[in-house]
Short mmCIF file of C-alpha atoms and ligand atoms in Angstrom, two decimals:
data_model
loop_
_atom_site.label_atom_id
_atom_site.label_comp_id
_atom_site.label_asym_id
_atom_site.label_seq_id
_atom_site.Cartn_x
_atom_site.Cartn_y
_atom_site.Cartn_z
CA MET A 1 0.00 0.00 0.00
CA SER A 2 1.50 3.30 -1.06
CA ASP A 3 0.49 6.18 1.15
CA LYS A 4 1.69 9.22 3.08
CA LEU A 5 3.32 7.05 5.76
CA ASN A 6 5.67 5.08 3.52
CA TRP A 7 8.62 7.23 4.50
CA ILE A 8 8.03 6.44 8.18
CA ARG A 9 7.98 2.69 7.48
CA ALA A 10 11.24 3.04 5.57
CA GLU A 11 12.85 5.04 8.38
CA LEU A 12 11.71 2.49 10.99
CA ASP A 13 13.11 -0.35 8.88
CA ALA A 14 16.41 1.49 8.58
CA LEU A 15 16.57 1.86 12.37
CA ARG A 16 16.00 -1.88 12.79
CA THR A 17 18.62 -2.76 10.17
CA ASN A 18 21.21 -0.49 11.83
CA ASN A 19 20.51 -1.71 15.39
CA LEU A 20 19.33 1.78 16.32
CA TYR A 21 15.73 0.83 16.99
CA ASN A 22 14.71 1.59 20.57
CA THR A 23 12.93 -1.34 22.19
CA ILE A 24 10.91 -0.05 25.09
CA ARG A 25 10.59 -2.39 28.02
CA THR A 26 7.64 -2.41 30.42
CA ILE A 27 8.04 -2.44 34.19
CA ASP A 28 5.55 -4.14 36.44
CA SER A 29 6.81 -3.32 39.93
CA PRO A 30 7.85 -0.33 42.02
CA GLN A 31 11.23 1.16 41.11
CA GLY A 32 14.00 -0.25 43.32
CA ALA A 33 17.18 -2.31 43.29
CA TRP A 34 15.21 -5.16 41.69
CA ILE A 35 12.32 -4.65 39.32
CA VAL A 36 10.05 -6.78 37.17
CA VAL A 37 10.72 -6.04 33.48
CA ASP A 38 8.62 -7.73 30.80
CA GLY A 39 7.61 -10.29 33.43
CA LYS A 40 11.16 -11.07 34.59
CA ARG A 41 12.71 -10.08 37.93
CA VAL A 42 16.03 -8.32 37.25
CA LEU A 43 18.70 -6.27 39.00
CA ASN A 44 18.00 -2.64 38.09
CA PHE A 45 21.01 -0.73 36.72
CA CYS A 46 18.98 1.69 34.61
CA SER A 47 17.16 4.14 36.75
CA ASN A 48 17.83 7.73 37.77
CA ASN A 49 16.31 6.92 41.14
CA TYR A 50 19.69 7.69 42.74
CA LEU A 51 18.54 7.66 46.35
CA GLY A 52 15.81 5.05 46.15
CA LEU A 53 13.12 7.64 46.93
CA ALA A 54 10.76 6.64 44.09
CA ASN A 55 9.19 3.97 46.29
CA ASP A 56 9.97 5.45 49.70
CA ALA A 57 7.26 4.91 52.32
CA ARG A 58 7.47 8.52 53.58
CA LEU A 59 7.04 9.98 50.09
CA LYS A 60 4.14 7.62 49.39
CA SER A 61 2.25 8.56 52.52
CA ALA A 62 2.85 12.29 51.87
CA ALA A 63 1.36 11.77 48.40
CA GLN A 64 -1.62 9.85 49.77
CA GLU A 65 -2.34 12.53 52.35
CA ALA A 66 -2.17 15.23 49.64
CA ILE A 67 -4.68 13.30 47.53
CA ARG A 68 -7.00 13.17 50.54
CA VAL A 69 -6.71 16.95 51.04
CA TYR A 70 -6.50 18.23 47.44
CA GLY A 71 -7.77 15.45 45.19
CA VAL A 72 -5.87 14.37 42.11
CA GLY A 73 -5.75 17.15 39.51
CA PRO A 74 -4.77 20.84 39.65
CA ALA A 75 -7.78 21.68 37.41
CA ALA A 76 -6.27 24.75 35.73
CA VAL A 77 -2.96 26.23 34.68
CA ARG A 78 -1.15 27.83 37.59
CA SER A 79 -1.55 31.42 36.44
CA ILE A 80 -5.35 31.08 36.31
CA ALA A 81 -6.43 28.93 39.24
CA GLY A 82 -4.11 25.94 39.44
CA THR A 83 -1.54 27.07 42.00
CA LEU A 84 -2.06 25.04 45.18
CA SER A 85 -0.48 25.85 48.50
CA VAL A 86 1.66 22.70 48.13
CA HIS A 87 3.22 24.16 44.95
CA VAL A 88 4.09 27.36 46.81
CA GLU A 89 5.42 25.39 49.77
CA LEU A 90 7.52 23.18 47.49
CA GLU A 91 9.08 26.25 45.85
CA ARG A 92 9.88 27.77 49.23
CA ARG A 93 11.46 24.53 50.48
CA LEU A 94 13.50 24.08 47.30
CA ALA A 95 14.83 27.64 47.54
CA GLU A 96 15.94 27.00 51.12
CA PHE A 97 17.53 23.68 50.20
CA LYS A 98 19.42 25.12 47.23
CA GLY A 99 20.42 28.34 49.02
CA VAL A 100 18.89 30.63 46.38
CA GLU A 101 16.49 33.58 46.55
CA ALA A 102 13.60 31.84 44.81
CA THR A 103 12.45 28.91 42.70
CA ILE A 104 9.58 28.22 40.32
CA SER A 105 8.40 24.70 39.55
CA PHE A 106 7.36 23.25 36.20
CA GLN A 107 5.97 19.95 34.95
CA SER A 108 9.42 18.55 34.20
CA GLY A 109 13.07 19.38 33.81
CA PHE A 110 12.52 19.30 30.06
CA ASN A 111 9.82 21.95 30.35
CA SER A 112 11.94 24.04 32.69
CA ASN A 113 14.53 24.48 29.94
CA GLY A 114 11.74 25.23 27.47
CA ALA A 115 10.45 27.90 29.84
CA VAL A 116 13.59 29.70 30.89
CA LEU A 117 15.60 30.03 27.69
CA PRO A 118 12.90 31.69 25.55
CA ALA A 119 11.98 33.93 28.50
CA LEU A 120 15.53 35.27 28.87
CA VAL A 121 16.89 35.51 25.34
CA GLY A 122 15.48 36.13 21.87
CA LYS A 123 16.32 36.91 18.25
CA GLU A 124 18.84 39.66 18.99
CA ASP A 125 20.71 37.54 21.54
CA VAL A 126 23.21 34.69 21.63
CA ILE A 127 23.44 31.45 23.62
CA PHE A 128 26.84 29.82 24.16
CA SER A 129 26.12 26.13 24.68
CA ASP A 130 28.36 23.16 25.52
CA GLU A 131 28.36 20.80 22.53
CA LEU A 132 27.17 17.88 24.70
CA ASN A 133 24.29 19.67 26.40
CA HIS A 134 21.04 17.78 27.03
CA ALA A 135 18.35 17.71 24.33
CA SER A 136 16.02 19.87 26.42
CA ILE A 137 18.62 22.66 26.53
CA ILE A 138 19.08 22.38 22.78
CA ASP A 139 15.32 22.55 22.20
CA GLY A 140 14.84 25.46 24.63
CA ALA A 141 17.66 27.32 22.91
CA ARG A 142 16.11 26.75 19.47
CA LEU A 143 12.72 27.84 20.74
CA SER A 144 14.20 31.12 21.97
CA GLY A 145 15.22 32.15 18.46
CA ALA A 146 18.63 33.30 19.75
CA LYS A 147 21.79 32.59 17.79
CA ILE A 148 23.31 29.38 19.17
CA VAL A 149 27.08 29.05 19.36
CA ARG A 150 28.41 25.65 20.46
CA TYR A 151 31.69 25.49 22.34
CA ALA A 152 33.89 22.41 22.82
CA HIS A 153 32.80 20.13 25.63
CA ASN A 154 33.87 21.32 29.11
CA ASP A 155 36.34 23.76 27.55
CA PRO A 156 36.24 27.27 29.07
CA GLU A 157 39.08 28.40 26.79
CA ASP A 158 37.11 27.47 23.70
CA LEU A 159 34.10 29.24 25.22
CA GLU A 160 36.19 32.40 25.59
CA THR A 161 37.44 32.09 22.00
CA LYS A 162 33.89 31.65 20.70
CA ILE A 163 32.72 34.67 22.68
CA LEU A 164 35.50 36.84 21.24
CA GLU A 165 34.72 35.61 17.72
CA THR A 166 31.01 36.38 17.98
CA GLY A 167 29.93 39.74 16.57
CA GLU A 168 27.23 42.11 17.75
CA TYR A 169 24.46 40.96 20.04
CA ARG A 170 22.14 42.44 22.65
CA ARG A 171 22.35 39.91 25.52
CA ALA A 172 24.20 36.65 25.98
CA LEU A 173 23.79 33.54 28.09
CA VAL A 174 26.18 30.66 28.73
CA VAL A 175 24.55 27.28 29.38
CA THR A 176 25.92 23.91 30.44
CA ASP A 177 24.81 20.61 31.93
CA GLY A 178 26.19 20.28 35.47
CA VAL A 179 26.77 16.53 35.21
CA PHE A 180 26.76 15.12 31.67
CA SER A 181 24.30 12.27 31.67
CA MET A 182 25.99 9.92 29.21
CA ASP A 183 29.58 10.22 30.50
CA GLY A 184 29.13 11.25 34.13
CA ASP A 185 31.73 14.03 33.93
CA ILE A 186 31.23 17.38 35.68
CA ALA A 187 31.24 20.86 34.12
CA PRO A 188 34.20 23.06 35.18
CA LEU A 189 31.85 25.51 36.85
CA PRO A 190 34.39 27.85 38.54
CA GLN A 191 36.12 28.52 35.20
CA LEU A 192 32.79 28.97 33.39
CA VAL A 193 31.72 31.44 36.08
CA GLU A 194 34.92 33.43 35.51
CA VAL A 195 34.37 33.61 31.75
CA ALA A 196 30.70 34.57 32.13
CA GLU A 197 31.53 37.24 34.71
CA ARG A 198 34.35 38.68 32.59
CA HIS A 199 31.94 39.14 29.68
CA ASP A 200 28.95 40.13 31.81
CA MET A 201 26.81 37.22 30.59
CA LEU A 202 24.10 35.23 32.33
CA LEU A 203 25.26 31.75 33.38
CA MET A 204 22.86 28.81 33.53
CA VAL A 205 23.59 25.28 34.71
CA ASP A 206 21.26 22.29 34.36
CA ASP A 207 21.81 20.29 37.53
CA ALA A 208 19.46 17.39 36.72
CA HIS A 209 22.08 14.71 37.50
CA GLY A 210 23.85 16.72 40.21
CA GLU A 211 21.00 17.11 42.63
CA GLY A 212 20.91 14.53 45.37
CA VAL A 213 24.40 13.52 44.24
CA LEU A 214 26.88 16.42 44.42
CA GLY A 215 27.42 19.01 47.14
CA ARG A 216 26.56 18.97 50.84
CA GLY A 217 23.72 16.48 51.34
CA GLY A 218 23.02 16.51 47.59
CA ARG A 219 22.55 20.28 47.18
CA GLY A 220 24.03 20.09 43.71
CA ILE A 221 26.88 21.37 41.58
CA VAL A 222 26.83 25.00 42.74
CA ASP A 223 27.26 23.84 46.31
CA HIS A 224 29.87 21.27 45.23
CA PHE A 225 32.09 24.08 43.90
CA GLY A 226 31.06 26.66 46.55
CA MET A 227 29.77 29.02 43.84
CA HIS A 228 26.63 30.26 45.63
CA GLY A 229 25.41 33.60 44.26
CA ARG A 230 27.57 33.40 41.13
CA VAL A 231 25.37 31.19 38.95
CA ASP A 232 22.30 33.07 37.72
CA ILE A 233 20.06 30.14 36.81
CA GLU A 234 19.97 26.55 38.03
CA VAL A 235 17.65 24.05 36.37
CA GLY A 236 16.52 21.15 38.51
CA THR A 237 14.50 18.02 38.02
CA LEU A 238 12.33 16.33 40.59
CA SER A 239 12.25 13.09 38.60
CA LYS A 240 15.76 11.80 39.26
CA ALA A 241 17.25 11.82 42.78
CA PHE A 242 14.05 13.32 44.20
CA GLY A 243 12.25 10.23 42.97
CA VAL A 244 9.01 11.90 41.83
CA VAL A 245 8.35 14.08 38.76
CA GLY A 246 8.63 17.75 37.89
CA GLY A 247 11.27 20.39 37.33
CA TYR A 248 12.21 23.83 38.55
CA ILE A 249 14.31 26.91 38.00
CA ALA A 250 16.29 28.25 40.97
CA GLY A 251 18.04 31.58 41.19
CA ARG A 252 17.56 35.30 41.55
CA ARG A 253 14.17 36.63 42.63
CA GLU A 254 13.73 38.76 39.48
CA ILE A 255 14.30 35.80 37.17
CA VAL A 256 11.73 33.68 39.00
CA GLU A 257 9.25 36.57 39.02
CA TRP A 258 9.78 37.05 35.27
CA LEU A 259 9.14 33.35 34.66
CA ARG A 260 5.79 33.62 36.45
CA GLN A 261 4.92 36.27 33.84
CA ARG A 262 6.60 34.84 30.74
CA GLY A 263 7.43 31.14 31.27
CA ARG A 264 5.15 29.57 28.68
CA PRO A 265 4.88 26.08 30.23
CA PHE A 266 3.84 27.84 33.46
CA LEU A 267 1.20 29.91 31.68
CA PHE A 268 -0.16 27.35 29.24
CA SER A 269 0.16 23.89 30.82
CA SER A 270 -1.17 22.53 34.11
CA ALA A 271 1.17 21.91 37.02
CA ILE A 272 2.22 18.64 38.65
CA PRO A 273 -0.53 17.20 40.89
CA ALA A 274 -0.61 17.94 44.62
CA ALA A 275 0.43 14.38 45.42
CA ASP A 276 3.68 14.79 43.49
CA ALA A 277 4.40 18.21 45.00
CA ALA A 278 3.82 16.84 48.51
CA ALA A 279 6.08 13.84 47.82
CA CYS A 280 8.80 16.23 46.59
CA ILE A 281 8.55 18.29 49.79
CA GLU A 282 9.06 15.06 51.73
CA ALA A 283 12.14 14.28 49.61
CA VAL A 284 13.62 17.70 50.39
CA GLU A 285 12.94 17.05 54.07
CA ILE A 286 14.71 13.68 53.95
CA LEU A 287 17.75 15.26 52.29
CA GLU A 288 17.83 18.08 54.83
CA ASP A 289 17.52 15.66 57.77
CA SER A 290 20.40 13.37 56.91
CA THR A 291 23.27 12.89 54.47
CA THR A 292 23.19 9.09 54.85
CA LEU A 293 21.53 8.32 51.52
CA VAL A 294 23.89 10.56 49.53
CA GLU A 295 26.90 9.03 51.26
CA ARG A 296 25.68 5.51 50.54
CA LEU A 297 25.16 6.43 46.88
CA LEU A 298 28.70 7.78 46.52
CA GLU A 299 30.20 4.81 48.37
CA ASN A 300 28.29 2.37 46.12
CA ALA A 301 29.47 4.21 43.00
CA ARG A 302 33.10 4.26 44.18
CA TYR A 303 33.00 0.53 44.92
CA PHE A 304 31.27 -0.54 41.71
CA GLN A 305 33.41 1.59 39.40
CA GLY A 306 36.65 0.51 41.09
CA GLU A 307 35.73 -3.18 40.72
CA MET A 308 34.64 -2.70 37.08
CA ARG A 309 38.04 -1.18 36.26
CA LYS A 310 39.77 -4.05 38.05
CA LEU A 311 37.83 -6.45 35.81
CA GLY A 312 39.23 -4.54 32.83
CA PHE A 313 36.24 -2.47 31.69
CA ASP A 314 36.66 1.06 30.35
CA THR A 315 34.36 3.28 32.42
CA GLY A 316 35.29 6.48 30.61
CA ALA A 317 35.66 9.85 32.32
CA THR A 318 32.96 9.54 34.98
CA GLU A 319 33.22 11.46 38.25
CA THR A 320 29.71 10.59 39.46
CA PRO A 321 27.53 7.47 39.96
CA ILE A 322 26.79 7.45 36.20
CA THR A 323 28.90 4.56 34.94
CA PRO A 324 29.43 4.26 31.19
CA VAL A 325 30.82 0.89 30.12
CA MET A 326 32.40 1.78 26.80
CA LEU A 327 31.90 -0.84 24.06
CA GLY A 328 32.10 0.96 20.72
CA GLU A 329 29.74 -0.46 18.11
CA ALA A 330 25.98 -0.29 18.54
CA GLN A 331 25.61 -3.99 17.71
CA LEU A 332 28.02 -5.04 20.46
CA ALA A 333 26.33 -2.78 23.03
CA GLN A 334 22.94 -4.18 22.04
CA ASP A 335 24.11 -7.81 22.28
CA PHE A 336 25.86 -7.11 25.57
CA SER A 337 22.71 -5.62 27.08
CA LYS A 338 20.70 -8.62 25.89
CA ALA A 339 23.18 -11.06 27.46
CA LEU A 340 23.06 -9.14 30.75
CA PHE A 341 19.28 -9.34 30.71
CA GLU A 342 19.39 -13.10 30.15
CA ASN A 343 21.51 -13.19 33.30
CA ASP A 344 18.98 -11.11 35.29
CA VAL A 345 20.80 -7.76 35.01
CA PHE A 346 18.94 -4.82 33.47
CA ALA A 347 21.30 -2.26 31.93
CA MET A 348 20.43 -0.56 28.67
CA ALA A 349 22.62 -0.01 25.64
CA ILE A 350 23.03 3.65 24.73
CA LYS A 351 23.64 4.31 21.05
CA TYR A 352 23.60 6.99 18.39
CA PRO A 353 22.00 9.57 18.34
CA THR A 354 22.13 9.75 22.17
CA VAL A 355 25.92 9.32 21.98
CA PRO A 356 28.21 9.75 18.93
CA GLN A 357 28.58 6.92 16.35
CA GLY A 358 31.19 4.38 17.47
CA LYS A 359 30.80 5.34 21.14
CA ALA A 360 27.99 2.97 22.05
CA ARG A 361 28.01 1.79 25.62
CA ILE A 362 26.09 0.23 28.45
CA ARG A 363 25.21 2.85 31.02
CA VAL A 364 25.01 1.57 34.59
CA MET A 365 23.19 3.77 37.06
CA ILE A 366 24.23 3.06 40.63
CA SER A 367 21.87 3.95 43.45
CA ALA A 368 21.81 4.11 47.23
CA ALA A 369 19.17 1.37 47.09
CA HIS A 370 21.68 -1.30 45.99
CA PRO A 371 23.06 -3.34 48.88
CA ARG A 372 26.63 -4.60 48.44
CA GLU A 373 25.50 -8.11 47.40
CA ASP A 374 23.54 -6.61 44.49
CA LEU A 375 26.60 -4.74 43.29
CA ASP A 376 28.63 -7.96 43.59
CA LYS A 377 25.99 -9.87 41.63
CA GLY A 378 26.16 -7.19 38.90
CA LEU A 379 29.96 -7.33 38.83
CA GLU A 380 29.95 -11.11 38.54
CA VAL A 381 27.54 -11.03 35.58
CA PHE A 382 29.40 -8.18 33.85
CA GLY A 383 32.65 -10.17 34.20
CA ARG A 384 31.10 -13.35 32.83
CA VAL A 385 29.39 -11.66 29.86
CA GLY A 386 32.48 -9.53 29.19
CA ARG A 387 34.69 -12.63 28.89
CA LYS A 388 32.15 -14.56 26.84
CA MET A 389 31.79 -11.67 24.38
CA GLU A 390 35.56 -11.11 24.34
CA VAL A 391 35.35 -7.55 25.62
CA LEU A 392 37.58 -8.72 28.49
CA ALA A 393 40.69 -10.83 28.04
C1 LIG B 1 16.94 14.22 32.66
C2 LIG B 1 17.34 15.57 32.27
C3 LIG B 1 16.37 16.55 31.99
C4 LIG B 1 14.91 16.23 31.94
O1 LIG B 1 14.35 16.07 33.18
P1 LIG B 1 12.83 15.56 33.29
O2 LIG B 1 12.39 16.05 34.61
O3 LIG B 1 12.85 14.09 33.16
O4 LIG B 1 12.10 16.22 32.18
C5 LIG B 1 16.79 17.83 31.72
N1 LIG B 1 18.11 18.14 31.69
C6 LIG B 1 19.06 17.22 31.92
C7 LIG B 1 20.49 17.63 31.89
C8 LIG B 1 18.70 15.91 32.23
O5 LIG B 1 19.65 15.00 32.45
#
C-alpha cells in the first residue's frame, strides 16, 4: 500500500537494520534495586532513582495525604487557578535547600529548559552552549530564536574564543549541563563562572544529574564548587534523585518573578498534581535531615566503578555514579545488554544519536538502594558476559 506514511515505514526499517531501533521495556513493579521487566525479575542498573526515593514509604504517605486533602488534579494552569499551597510550599522549600532567593516549579526538567531560555533571550541575543548539552537545553535554545554558538565540551578556553569571535548581540547567556548524563563528567563551573563574569553574561547550569548527588547532602553542583550567588540560573528536576516528577528553576528573585509572567509552560500547561508536590517536599525534608543516603550512593558508586576497572572495563571519564561501560559499536552494546538481561541484570545499551557513532556503551546507574550483594551480583555477571563476548581478556 502506497500512502503518506511510507517514508516512516522506511525510516523504521532502517533503524532496525542499523541496530538503532529503541525497544521499550515495560516495568511491572515499584522502582527499586530489583524490578520486574517484561515479566522477569532483574537487577536494576537503569534508573535515575539515585537515592531510592521513588518507592519510599514517607514519600508515598505524603502523596496519599495530599490526595486526601486536594484530590488528584490541579484543574487549571497555575496562572489562572491551578496554584495550590503545596506548589508554593515546594518552591519555598526548594529555595531554602538550594540556598537561592527563589524557585519556580514546572511539569518537568525538560519543560523548565523550554520555559527559561525563551523567556531570557530572543532573536537579537546569543546562547553559548556546551556541545554535549542535554536535548532539552538544545530545544529550549532553538525555541528562543537566539543565535546558538556551540563550544567544545567542558572547555572554558574554547568558550572564551567563541565569545571573542562572535559579533554584535544584545544579551548573551552561557549554558551547560552540570553533570553530563551519558559520561558522568562534571562541568568546570568555577572557570565557566569566571568567563561569564568577565563578559557580563548570564550563566545557567542544568543540575538534573547533580541534585541529590553532588554538594553537601546533595545540594548540587553550585554547592559542590562553593559558587553560591555566582550562577544566575539553576535548572533542577524532581524526577531523578528526588524520585518523583517535575522540574524547577532556581536563582535570583527577578528571574523567577519574570518566569511567572513569561514562562510559557507555566502559563499554558497545568502543574504537577498535589500528590507529586507533597512527595517532593518530603524528599527535600529527607535530604535536609540526613546525608546518609547521599553518602551511601557515593560509596556504592566508588566501589562498583573501582571493581569494574579491576575487571578490565573502560568506564570512561565519569566522576559521578553514572557509569558508562564503553563498548564501541551499537551492535556489540545491544548484544551485551541482551546477554546481561538473560543473566537477570537490566542495563540498557546507549547508542547513536544519544551518543556519537562508534561510542555505544552500556550505562550503569548506581543507586543508594543497591546493597553490596547486588553490586557484587552485577559485577559477577558483567565479568562473565564480558569474557564470553571477548570484551575482556
Ligand atoms: C533528565 C534531564 C532533563 C529532563 O528532566 P525531566 O524532569 O525528566 O524532564 C533535563 N536536563 C538534563 C540535563 C537531564 O539530564
